mmCIF file of C-alpha atoms in Angstrom:
data_model
loop_
_atom_site.group_PDB
_atom_site.id
_atom_site.type_symbol
_atom_site.label_atom_id
_atom_site.label_comp_id
_atom_site.label_asym_id
_atom_site.label_seq_id
_atom_site.Cartn_x
_atom_site.Cartn_y
_atom_site.Cartn_z
ATOM 1 C CA UNK A 220 2.689 18.428 -32.518
ATOM 2 C CA UNK A 221 3.650 16.703 -29.371
ATOM 3 C CA UNK A 222 3.385 19.090 -26.082
ATOM 4 C CA UNK A 223 6.324 20.484 -24.473
ATOM 5 C CA UNK A 224 6.874 18.292 -21.247
ATOM 6 C CA UNK A 225 8.167 21.330 -19.421
ATOM 7 C CA UNK A 226 4.936 23.313 -20.395
ATOM 8 C CA UNK A 227 2.664 20.332 -19.300
ATOM 9 C CA UNK A 228 4.492 19.783 -15.995
ATOM 10 C CA UNK A 229 4.273 23.287 -15.344
ATOM 11 C CA UNK A 230 0.419 23.086 -16.170
ATOM 12 C CA UNK A 231 -0.238 20.207 -13.890
ATOM 13 C CA UNK A 232 1.961 22.000 -10.944
ATOM 14 C CA UNK A 233 -0.209 24.680 -10.917
ATOM 15 C CA UNK A 234 -3.173 22.423 -10.266
ATOM 16 C CA UNK A 235 -4.027 22.588 -6.529
ATOM 17 C CA UNK A 236 -4.345 18.766 -5.893
ATOM 18 C CA UNK A 237 -3.602 17.917 -2.300
ATOM 19 C CA UNK A 238 -4.543 14.473 -1.675
ATOM 20 C CA UNK A 239 -7.006 13.687 -2.502
ATOM 21 C CA UNK A 240 -7.905 16.125 -4.664
ATOM 22 C CA UNK A 241 -7.029 15.777 -8.276
ATOM 23 C CA UNK A 242 -7.435 19.723 -9.196
ATOM 24 C CA UNK A 243 -8.388 18.869 -12.707
ATOM 25 C CA UNK A 244 -5.030 17.104 -13.446
ATOM 26 C CA UNK A 245 -6.821 14.315 -14.779
ATOM 27 C CA UNK A 246 -8.754 16.447 -17.311
ATOM 28 C CA UNK A 247 -5.782 17.842 -18.842
ATOM 29 C CA UNK A 248 -3.898 14.732 -19.628
ATOM 30 C CA UNK A 249 -7.379 13.227 -21.025
ATOM 31 C CA UNK A 250 -7.391 16.230 -22.937
ATOM 32 C CA UNK A 251 -3.983 14.918 -24.471
ATOM 33 C CA UNK A 252 -4.740 11.111 -24.816
ATOM 34 C CA UNK A 253 -7.914 11.661 -26.259
ATOM 35 C CA UNK A 254 -6.960 12.645 -29.964
ATOM 36 C CA UNK A 255 -4.402 9.726 -29.860
ATOM 37 C CA UNK A 256 -7.011 7.301 -29.850
ATOM 38 C CA UNK A 257 -7.238 6.131 -26.345
ATOM 39 C CA UNK A 258 -10.336 5.093 -24.593
ATOM 40 C CA UNK A 259 -10.974 7.125 -21.364
ATOM 41 C CA UNK A 260 -12.583 5.592 -18.008
ATOM 42 C CA UNK A 261 -13.020 7.411 -14.948
ATOM 43 C CA UNK A 262 -12.972 5.124 -11.979
ATOM 44 C CA UNK A 263 -13.855 7.764 -9.617
ATOM 45 C CA UNK A 264 -14.803 6.714 -6.006
ATOM 46 C CA UNK A 265 -16.047 9.050 -3.279
ATOM 47 C CA UNK A 266 -13.586 12.205 -3.414
ATOM 48 C CA UNK A 267 -11.021 10.274 -5.090
ATOM 49 C CA UNK A 268 -10.290 10.689 -9.048
ATOM 50 C CA UNK A 269 -8.947 7.332 -10.549
ATOM 51 C CA UNK A 270 -8.356 7.586 -14.662
ATOM 52 C CA UNK A 271 -7.702 4.436 -16.869
ATOM 53 C CA UNK A 272 -6.593 5.277 -20.358
ATOM 54 C CA UNK A 273 -5.867 2.528 -23.081
ATOM 55 C CA UNK A 274 -4.795 2.543 -26.663
ATOM 56 C CA UNK A 275 -5.090 -1.061 -28.361
ATOM 57 C CA UNK A 276 -6.591 -4.095 -28.260
ATOM 58 C CA UNK A 277 -3.807 -6.497 -28.493
ATOM 59 C CA UNK A 278 -1.056 -7.671 -26.100
ATOM 60 C CA UNK A 279 1.457 -7.121 -24.626
ATOM 61 C CA UNK A 280 0.353 -4.303 -22.437
ATOM 62 C CA UNK A 281 2.603 -1.548 -21.443
ATOM 63 C CA UNK A 282 1.332 0.616 -18.618
ATOM 64 C CA UNK A 283 2.466 3.965 -16.959
ATOM 65 C CA UNK A 284 1.144 4.454 -13.736
ATOM 66 C CA UNK A 285 1.100 7.459 -11.051
ATOM 67 C CA UNK A 286 -0.271 10.065 -9.043
ATOM 68 C CA UNK A 287 -1.891 13.268 -9.278
ATOM 69 C CA UNK A 288 -2.203 14.199 -5.789
ATOM 70 C CA UNK A 289 0.175 15.835 -3.527
ATOM 71 C CA UNK A 290 1.162 16.159 0.056
ATOM 72 C CA UNK A 291 0.384 19.545 1.606
ATOM 73 C CA UNK A 292 2.753 22.416 0.996
ATOM 74 C CA UNK A 293 3.642 22.734 4.986
ATOM 75 C CA UNK A 294 3.990 26.487 5.950
ATOM 76 C CA UNK A 295 3.768 28.547 3.161
ATOM 77 C CA UNK A 296 6.150 31.367 4.506
ATOM 78 C CA UNK A 297 9.018 28.973 4.327
ATOM 79 C CA UNK A 298 8.619 28.554 0.501
ATOM 80 C CA UNK A 299 10.594 31.163 -1.790
ATOM 81 C CA UNK A 300 7.577 31.176 -4.129
ATOM 82 C CA UNK A 301 3.900 30.096 -4.466
ATOM 83 C CA UNK A 302 3.925 26.026 -4.357
ATOM 84 C CA UNK A 303 1.330 26.135 -6.674
ATOM 85 C CA UNK A 304 2.910 28.638 -9.479
ATOM 86 C CA UNK A 305 5.584 26.647 -11.147
ATOM 87 C CA UNK A 306 8.777 28.895 -11.020
ATOM 88 C CA UNK A 307 12.492 28.337 -12.454
ATOM 89 C CA UNK A 308 15.326 29.531 -10.668
ATOM 90 C CA UNK A 309 18.753 28.577 -11.206
ATOM 91 C CA UNK A 310 17.826 25.678 -14.091
ATOM 92 C CA UNK A 311 15.350 23.947 -11.583
ATOM 93 C CA UNK A 312 11.599 24.055 -11.452
ATOM 94 C CA UNK A 313 9.921 24.464 -8.333
ATOM 95 C CA UNK A 314 6.468 23.403 -7.216
ATOM 96 C CA UNK A 315 4.683 20.783 -5.016
ATOM 97 C CA UNK A 316 4.547 17.917 -6.867
ATOM 98 C CA UNK A 317 7.544 19.028 -9.385
ATOM 99 C CA UNK A 318 9.252 15.445 -8.590
ATOM 100 C CA UNK A 319 6.543 13.650 -6.997
ATOM 101 C CA UNK A 320 5.184 13.320 -9.378
ATOM 102 C CA UNK A 321 3.559 15.644 -11.688
ATOM 103 C CA UNK A 322 6.711 16.031 -14.013
ATOM 104 C CA UNK A 323 6.660 12.460 -14.426
ATOM 105 C CA UNK A 324 3.140 12.360 -15.651
ATOM 106 C CA UNK A 325 3.890 14.956 -18.054
ATOM 107 C CA UNK A 326 6.904 12.980 -19.315
ATOM 108 C CA UNK A 327 4.425 10.062 -19.684
ATOM 109 C CA UNK A 328 1.927 11.915 -21.905
ATOM 110 C CA UNK A 329 4.736 13.300 -24.283
ATOM 111 C CA UNK A 330 6.653 10.327 -24.658
ATOM 112 C CA UNK A 331 3.464 8.583 -25.760
ATOM 113 C CA UNK A 332 2.554 11.233 -27.967
ATOM 114 C CA UNK A 333 5.797 11.183 -29.738
ATOM 115 C CA UNK A 334 5.580 7.122 -29.978
ATOM 116 C CA UNK A 335 2.230 7.241 -31.425
ATOM 117 C CA UNK A 336 3.114 9.754 -33.739
ATOM 118 C CA UNK A 337 6.055 7.662 -35.042
ATOM 119 C CA UNK A 338 4.230 4.326 -34.690
ATOM 120 C CA UNK A 339 0.356 5.044 -35.193
ATOM 121 C CA UNK A 340 -0.182 1.148 -35.643
ATOM 122 C CA UNK A 341 2.252 -0.048 -32.715
ATOM 123 C CA UNK A 342 2.160 -3.421 -31.546
ATOM 124 C CA UNK A 343 0.488 -4.127 -28.219
ATOM 125 C CA UNK A 344 -1.144 -1.797 -26.441
ATOM 126 C CA UNK A 345 -0.507 1.387 -24.304
ATOM 127 C CA UNK A 346 -2.126 2.343 -21.034
ATOM 128 C CA UNK A 347 -2.058 4.970 -18.337
ATOM 129 C CA UNK A 348 -3.352 4.368 -14.753
ATOM 130 C CA UNK A 349 -3.743 7.592 -12.426
ATOM 131 C CA UNK A 350 -5.211 8.431 -9.214
ATOM 132 C CA UNK A 351 -5.511 11.172 -6.567
ATOM 133 C CA UNK A 352 -5.210 8.695 -3.769
ATOM 134 C CA UNK A 353 -1.529 7.770 -3.303
ATOM 135 C CA UNK A 354 -0.094 10.136 -0.797
ATOM 136 C CA UNK A 355 -3.331 9.618 1.407
ATOM 137 C CA UNK A 356 -4.828 6.427 2.744
ATOM 138 C CA UNK A 357 -4.726 4.549 -0.867
ATOM 139 C CA UNK A 358 -8.138 2.750 -0.232
ATOM 140 C CA UNK A 359 -10.092 4.336 -2.937
ATOM 141 C CA UNK A 360 -7.440 4.954 -5.383
ATOM 142 C CA UNK A 361 -5.156 2.270 -7.719
ATOM 143 C CA UNK A 362 -6.350 -0.502 -5.389
ATOM 144 C CA UNK A 363 -9.737 0.183 -6.469
ATOM 145 C CA UNK A 364 -8.926 0.139 -10.162
ATOM 146 C CA UNK A 365 -6.881 -2.733 -10.208
ATOM 147 C CA UNK A 366 -9.773 -4.668 -8.514
ATOM 148 C CA UNK A 367 -12.208 -3.060 -11.313
ATOM 149 C CA UNK A 368 -9.894 -4.570 -13.979
ATOM 150 C CA UNK A 369 -9.015 -7.881 -12.054
ATOM 151 C CA UNK A 370 -12.649 -8.478 -11.922
ATOM 152 C CA UNK A 371 -13.366 -8.190 -15.838
ATOM 153 C CA UNK A 372 -10.006 -10.200 -16.685
ATOM 154 C CA UNK A 373 -7.951 -7.481 -17.682
ATOM 155 C CA UNK A 374 -4.283 -7.820 -17.029
ATOM 156 C CA UNK A 375 -1.023 -5.897 -17.416
ATOM 157 C CA UNK A 376 2.384 -7.277 -19.106
ATOM 158 C CA UNK A 377 4.469 -4.658 -18.075
ATOM 159 C CA UNK A 378 4.225 -1.307 -15.862
ATOM 160 C CA UNK A 379 6.217 1.895 -15.388
ATOM 161 C CA UNK A 380 5.446 3.824 -12.151
ATOM 162 C CA UNK A 381 6.693 7.334 -12.283
ATOM 163 C CA UNK A 382 7.756 7.510 -8.559
ATOM 164 C CA UNK A 383 10.858 9.694 -7.697
ATOM 165 C CA UNK A 384 13.481 6.816 -7.668
ATOM 166 C CA UNK A 385 16.552 8.561 -8.593
ATOM 167 C CA UNK A 386 19.376 9.214 -5.975
ATOM 168 C CA UNK A 387 22.112 11.634 -7.332
ATOM 169 C CA UNK A 388 21.330 11.727 -11.098
ATOM 170 C CA UNK A 389 18.206 11.283 -13.133
ATOM 171 C CA UNK A 390 17.702 7.337 -13.651
ATOM 172 C CA UNK A 391 20.862 6.208 -11.667
ATOM 173 C CA UNK A 392 18.209 3.997 -9.581
ATOM 174 C CA UNK A 393 14.971 2.091 -10.422
ATOM 175 C CA UNK A 394 13.100 0.393 -8.093
ATOM 176 C CA UNK A 395 12.203 -3.542 -8.889
ATOM 177 C CA UNK A 396 10.265 -4.104 -5.985
ATOM 178 C CA UNK A 397 9.308 -2.859 -2.528
ATOM 179 C CA UNK A 398 9.200 -4.217 1.040
ATOM 180 C CA UNK A 399 5.714 -4.883 2.559
ATOM 181 C CA UNK A 400 4.470 -3.308 5.535
ATOM 182 C CA UNK A 401 2.971 -4.914 8.557
ATOM 183 C CA UNK A 402 1.920 -3.003 11.299
ATOM 184 C CA UNK A 403 0.923 -3.838 15.197
ATOM 185 C CA UNK A 404 -0.841 -2.178 17.805
ATOM 186 C CA UNK A 405 -0.100 -3.954 20.989
ATOM 187 C CA UNK A 406 -1.963 -3.317 24.373
ATOM 188 C CA UNK A 407 -0.358 -4.880 27.445
ATOM 189 C CA UNK A 408 -2.612 -4.942 30.393
ATOM 190 C CA UNK A 409 -1.693 -4.357 34.122
ATOM 191 C CA UNK A 410 -3.058 -3.369 36.996
ATOM 192 C CA UNK A 411 -3.168 0.424 37.886
ATOM 193 C CA UNK A 412 -2.403 1.428 41.798
ATOM 194 C CA UNK A 413 -0.242 3.438 44.233
ATOM 195 C CA UNK A 414 3.330 3.318 43.136
ATOM 196 C CA UNK A 415 4.074 2.943 46.768
ATOM 197 C CA UNK A 416 2.008 -0.513 47.124
ATOM 198 C CA UNK A 417 4.054 -2.862 44.408
ATOM 199 C CA UNK A 418 2.482 -6.130 45.885
ATOM 200 C CA UNK A 419 -1.026 -4.331 44.885
ATOM 201 C CA UNK A 420 -0.456 -3.170 41.082
ATOM 202 C CA UNK A 421 0.906 -4.990 38.048
ATOM 203 C CA UNK A 422 2.975 -2.654 35.752
ATOM 204 C CA UNK A 423 2.829 -3.314 32.337
ATOM 205 C CA UNK A 424 5.779 -1.427 31.240
ATOM 206 C CA UNK A 425 7.972 -3.725 33.249
ATOM 207 C CA UNK A 426 6.249 -6.864 31.981
ATOM 208 C CA UNK A 427 6.323 -5.740 28.302
ATOM 209 C CA UNK A 428 10.122 -4.615 28.353
ATOM 210 C CA UNK A 429 11.679 -8.097 28.483
ATOM 211 C CA UNK A 430 9.414 -9.040 25.423
ATOM 212 C CA UNK A 431 10.397 -5.880 23.368
ATOM 213 C CA UNK A 432 13.894 -6.485 23.878
ATOM 214 C CA UNK A 433 13.805 -9.909 22.399
ATOM 215 C CA UNK A 434 11.575 -8.803 19.763
ATOM 216 C CA UNK A 435 14.436 -5.891 18.820
ATOM 217 C CA UNK A 436 16.967 -8.489 18.661
ATOM 218 C CA UNK A 437 15.284 -11.094 16.751
ATOM 219 C CA UNK A 438 16.531 -11.755 13.312
ATOM 220 C CA UNK A 439 13.450 -12.251 11.269
ATOM 221 C CA UNK A 440 15.161 -13.292 7.961
ATOM 222 C CA UNK A 441 18.131 -12.868 5.937
ATOM 223 C CA UNK A 442 16.672 -11.085 3.064
ATOM 224 C CA UNK A 443 17.697 -12.314 -0.167
ATOM 225 C CA UNK A 444 19.480 -11.087 -3.668
ATOM 226 C CA UNK A 445 17.083 -8.068 -3.954
ATOM 227 C CA UNK A 446 15.676 -7.184 -0.512
ATOM 228 C CA UNK A 447 17.678 -6.402 2.959
ATOM 229 C CA UNK A 448 16.649 -8.590 5.868
ATOM 230 C CA UNK A 449 13.454 -7.610 7.110
ATOM 231 C CA UNK A 450 13.168 -4.969 9.903
ATOM 232 C CA UNK A 451 11.135 -4.592 13.002
ATOM 233 C CA UNK A 452 10.609 -1.128 14.665
ATOM 234 C CA UNK A 453 8.759 0.431 17.709
ATOM 235 C CA UNK A 454 7.488 3.520 16.412
ATOM 236 C CA UNK A 455 5.594 4.721 19.705
ATOM 237 C CA UNK A 456 5.293 3.913 23.325
ATOM 238 C CA UNK A 457 2.731 5.248 25.518
ATOM 239 C CA UNK A 458 1.703 4.644 29.164
ATOM 240 C CA UNK A 459 1.021 6.372 32.229
ATOM 241 C CA UNK A 460 -1.477 8.746 33.669
ATOM 242 C CA UNK A 461 0.582 11.916 33.979
ATOM 243 C CA UNK A 462 1.483 11.566 37.495
ATOM 244 C CA UNK A 463 4.538 10.152 38.868
ATOM 245 C CA UNK A 464 3.157 8.128 41.818
ATOM 246 C CA UNK A 465 0.703 6.104 39.724
ATOM 247 C CA UNK A 466 1.446 2.514 37.947
ATOM 248 C CA UNK A 467 -0.330 2.480 34.688
ATOM 249 C CA UNK A 468 -3.229 -0.087 33.884
ATOM 250 C CA UNK A 469 -1.964 -0.478 30.258
ATOM 251 C CA UNK A 470 0.793 0.168 28.048
ATOM 252 C CA UNK A 471 0.255 0.926 24.005
ATOM 253 C CA UNK A 472 3.179 0.088 21.682
ATOM 254 C CA UNK A 473 2.780 0.638 18.065
ATOM 255 C CA UNK A 474 5.429 -1.137 15.822
ATOM 256 C CA UNK A 475 5.991 -1.759 12.017
ATOM 257 C CA UNK A 476 7.695 -4.398 10.099
ATOM 258 C CA UNK A 477 9.237 -3.880 6.580
ATOM 259 C CA UNK A 478 9.545 -7.260 5.225
ATOM 260 C CA UNK A 479 10.952 -8.963 2.263
ATOM 261 C CA UNK A 480 9.748 -11.428 0.310
ATOM 262 C CA UNK A 481 11.782 -13.919 2.457
ATOM 263 C CA UNK A 482 8.795 -13.652 4.916
ATOM 264 C CA UNK A 483 5.265 -13.635 5.189
ATOM 265 C CA UNK A 484 2.659 -11.855 6.881
ATOM 266 C CA UNK A 485 1.226 -14.840 8.900
ATOM 267 C CA UNK A 486 4.664 -16.077 9.670
ATOM 268 C CA UNK A 487 5.908 -12.680 11.121
ATOM 269 C CA UNK A 488 2.527 -12.394 13.414
ATOM 270 C CA UNK A 489 2.848 -16.184 14.680
ATOM 271 C CA UNK A 490 6.323 -15.455 16.040
ATOM 272 C CA UNK A 491 5.325 -12.120 17.523
ATOM 273 C CA UNK A 492 2.496 -13.664 19.383
ATOM 274 C CA UNK A 493 4.879 -16.748 20.407
ATOM 275 C CA UNK A 494 7.407 -14.261 21.899
ATOM 276 C CA UNK A 495 5.060 -12.516 23.686
ATOM 277 C CA UNK A 496 2.988 -15.536 24.930
ATOM 278 C CA UNK A 497 6.302 -16.935 25.975
ATOM 279 C CA UNK A 498 6.850 -13.804 28.299
ATOM 280 C CA UNK A 499 3.323 -14.250 29.804
ATOM 281 C CA UNK A 500 2.102 -11.058 28.983
ATOM 282 C CA UNK A 501 -1.786 -10.098 28.936
ATOM 283 C CA UNK A 502 -2.302 -8.507 25.883
ATOM 284 C CA UNK A 503 -4.574 -7.449 22.855
ATOM 285 C CA UNK A 504 -2.924 -7.146 19.451
ATOM 286 C CA UNK A 505 -4.524 -5.772 16.318
ATOM 287 C CA UNK A 506 -2.526 -5.980 13.020
ATOM 288 C CA UNK A 507 -2.750 -3.949 9.938
ATOM 289 C CA UNK A 508 -1.250 -5.124 6.568
ATOM 290 C CA UNK A 509 -1.003 -2.127 4.480
ATOM 291 C CA UNK A 510 1.224 -3.677 1.538
ATOM 292 C CA UNK A 511 2.516 -7.058 0.689
ATOM 293 C CA UNK A 512 6.169 -6.897 -0.827
ATOM 294 C CA UNK A 513 6.790 -7.078 -4.570
ATOM 295 C CA UNK A 514 9.384 -8.043 -6.887
ATOM 296 C CA UNK A 515 10.477 -7.873 -10.258
ATOM 297 C CA UNK A 516 13.343 -10.115 -10.920
ATOM 298 C CA UNK A 517 15.828 -9.529 -13.760
ATOM 299 C CA UNK A 518 14.149 -10.096 -16.936
ATOM 300 C CA UNK A 519 12.395 -8.625 -19.888
ATOM 301 C CA UNK A 520 11.176 -5.305 -18.170
ATOM 302 C CA UNK A 521 14.375 -4.643 -16.179
ATOM 303 C CA UNK A 522 16.655 -5.148 -19.409
ATOM 304 C CA UNK A 523 14.193 -2.956 -21.558
ATOM 305 C CA UNK A 524 14.177 -0.175 -18.744
ATOM 306 C CA UNK A 525 18.172 -0.390 -18.333
ATOM 307 C CA UNK A 526 19.075 -0.400 -21.970
ATOM 308 C CA UNK A 527 16.560 2.591 -22.653
ATOM 309 C CA UNK A 528 18.506 4.545 -19.583
ATOM 310 C CA UNK A 529 21.857 3.485 -21.038
ATOM 311 C CA UNK A 530 20.910 4.856 -24.572
ATOM 312 C CA UNK A 531 19.353 8.030 -23.407
ATOM 313 C CA UNK A 532 20.950 9.120 -20.293
ATOM 314 C CA UNK A 533 24.254 7.088 -20.829
ATOM 315 C CA UNK A 534 24.491 5.630 -17.514
ATOM 316 C CA UNK A 535 24.280 2.114 -15.962
ATOM 317 C CA UNK A 536 21.227 2.261 -13.594
ATOM 318 C CA UNK A 537 21.091 0.322 -10.296
ATOM 319 C CA UNK A 538 18.322 -1.994 -9.052
ATOM 320 C CA UNK A 539 16.882 -1.253 -5.649
ATOM 321 C CA UNK A 540 14.002 -2.014 -3.481
ATOM 322 C CA UNK A 541 14.493 0.486 -0.370
ATOM 323 C CA UNK A 542 12.294 3.118 0.609
ATOM 324 C CA UNK A 543 8.364 2.984 1.475
ATOM 325 C CA UNK A 544 5.651 1.539 -0.228
ATOM 326 C CA UNK A 545 4.123 2.708 -3.540
ATOM 327 C CA UNK A 546 1.174 1.627 -5.844
ATOM 328 C CA UNK A 547 3.155 -0.602 -7.489
ATOM 329 C CA UNK A 548 2.107 -3.218 -4.576
ATOM 330 C CA UNK A 549 -1.228 -2.981 -6.029
ATOM 331 C CA UNK A 550 -0.561 -3.171 -9.669
ATOM 332 C CA UNK A 551 1.788 -6.209 -9.091
ATOM 333 C CA UNK A 552 -1.633 -7.906 -8.476
ATOM 334 C CA UNK A 553 -2.405 -7.764 -11.923
ATOM 335 C CA UNK A 554 1.065 -7.361 -13.360
ATOM 336 C CA UNK A 555 3.950 -9.598 -13.403
ATOM 337 C CA UNK A 556 6.773 -6.971 -13.763
ATOM 338 C CA UNK A 557 6.525 -3.705 -12.179
ATOM 339 C CA UNK A 558 9.421 -1.201 -12.338
ATOM 340 C CA UNK A 559 9.706 2.436 -10.922
ATOM 341 C CA UNK A 560 11.490 5.006 -12.622
ATOM 342 C CA UNK A 561 11.309 8.777 -12.048
ATOM 343 C CA UNK A 562 13.452 11.890 -10.889
ATOM 344 C CA UNK A 563 15.430 12.572 -8.060
ATOM 345 C CA UNK A 564 13.743 12.148 -4.635
ATOM 346 C CA UNK A 565 16.240 14.499 -2.853
ATOM 347 C CA UNK A 566 13.513 17.264 -2.503
ATOM 348 C CA UNK A 567 10.208 15.408 -2.498
ATOM 349 C CA UNK A 568 7.394 16.169 0.629
ATOM 350 C CA UNK A 569 10.012 19.016 1.402
ATOM 351 C CA UNK A 570 9.705 22.926 1.324
ATOM 352 C CA UNK A 571 10.786 24.151 -2.436
ATOM 353 C CA UNK A 572 10.438 20.736 -4.040
ATOM 354 C CA UNK A 573 11.845 20.854 -7.402
ATOM 355 C CA UNK A 574 13.392 18.983 -10.476
ATOM 356 C CA UNK A 575 16.355 19.869 -12.708
ATOM 357 C CA UNK A 576 14.575 21.526 -15.802
ATOM 358 C CA UNK A 577 16.825 19.465 -18.237
ATOM 359 C CA UNK A 578 15.509 16.381 -16.186
ATOM 360 C CA UNK A 579 12.015 16.464 -17.345
ATOM 361 C CA UNK A 580 12.456 16.163 -21.060
ATOM 362 C CA UNK A 581 15.108 13.353 -20.707
ATOM 363 C CA UNK A 582 12.709 11.547 -18.451
ATOM 364 C CA UNK A 583 10.062 11.631 -21.219
ATOM 365 C CA UNK A 584 12.551 10.410 -23.435
ATOM 366 C CA UNK A 585 13.770 7.604 -21.627
ATOM 367 C CA UNK A 586 9.967 6.639 -21.008
ATOM 368 C CA UNK A 587 9.377 7.009 -24.846
ATOM 369 C CA UNK A 588 12.544 4.426 -25.648
ATOM 370 C CA UNK A 589 10.928 2.058 -23.203
ATOM 371 C CA UNK A 590 8.234 1.752 -25.553
ATOM 372 C CA UNK A 591 10.136 1.667 -28.403
ATOM 373 C CA UNK A 592 11.786 -1.687 -27.054
ATOM 374 C CA UNK A 593 8.798 -3.451 -25.142
ATOM 375 C CA UNK A 594 6.142 -2.934 -28.077
ATOM 376 C CA UNK A 595 8.131 -4.594 -30.622
#
């Protein structure tokens, strides 16, 4: 008989899996998938655990993707219970990872168990891709597994990522894309000296200020149907020696673009350099591209997911590309249609993270219905 989604969620939450540790979560999942005929492959790298599981050799391939790692708990004395001892209070299940995203993984598994019990000879293939490196640097997790699959010519047709996307009630919002993230570390060079002798110094703060004002006022793009306009924000500005009578020799500015498909990384870089050069600043600038934007327009998967939510939950879902990055950015490299669908995100990464008990099973039923509609 299929496992209880609630009980499986509790078993996973009880595993200590602070990133990049898996805590044995993938072994739990593997024990459920192996009897169903899944071919299981570990793609571990260093301390990071990665699991690729597939049932079926034909297309189309529908993959459920997620992560078993969780963020640190924060101050334990502020929790109302042990974060790794799942507990139900007032119809909510509490524990680290309850919403982000061990309940989604449990729902993946039980949805697949019921679906394959009903349709042992289903069309296409079902896959699961799990990592313990989503909450951390994300260097050895999904991106490495995707590289391995790509190198041997394996692709996906549809992917459901179990990230917590819901806003006010389960499945009211799904992510059909995410913005890219491009960070810059700008070092502006000046000449340090005594503040009382301005003719002997060159103040990097004064020199960069007009450029920063122009960067902040720049319209980078207008967005599009799915994305808001690209945003540029300074996250840190550091200069000075700690003394009030010394002009600093350098100023360090950290900034970040969250950019849509209306812009490209190279285009954004070129515009920033042009602005800095126009202001005559002596500088060094290092760039880090941590994720490109991806987008799944309205089509087969959006339709299937929307219909499944309508039939199971009785609501119309909304498309969104808001929020930070997710592993969907890596999966999109081998999958043309990627949708994120999971629990409410109100308590993720917080003290007393939780999920409504009723939502756990309903999420599993939505995933099961997606399988019905996508693999027929």
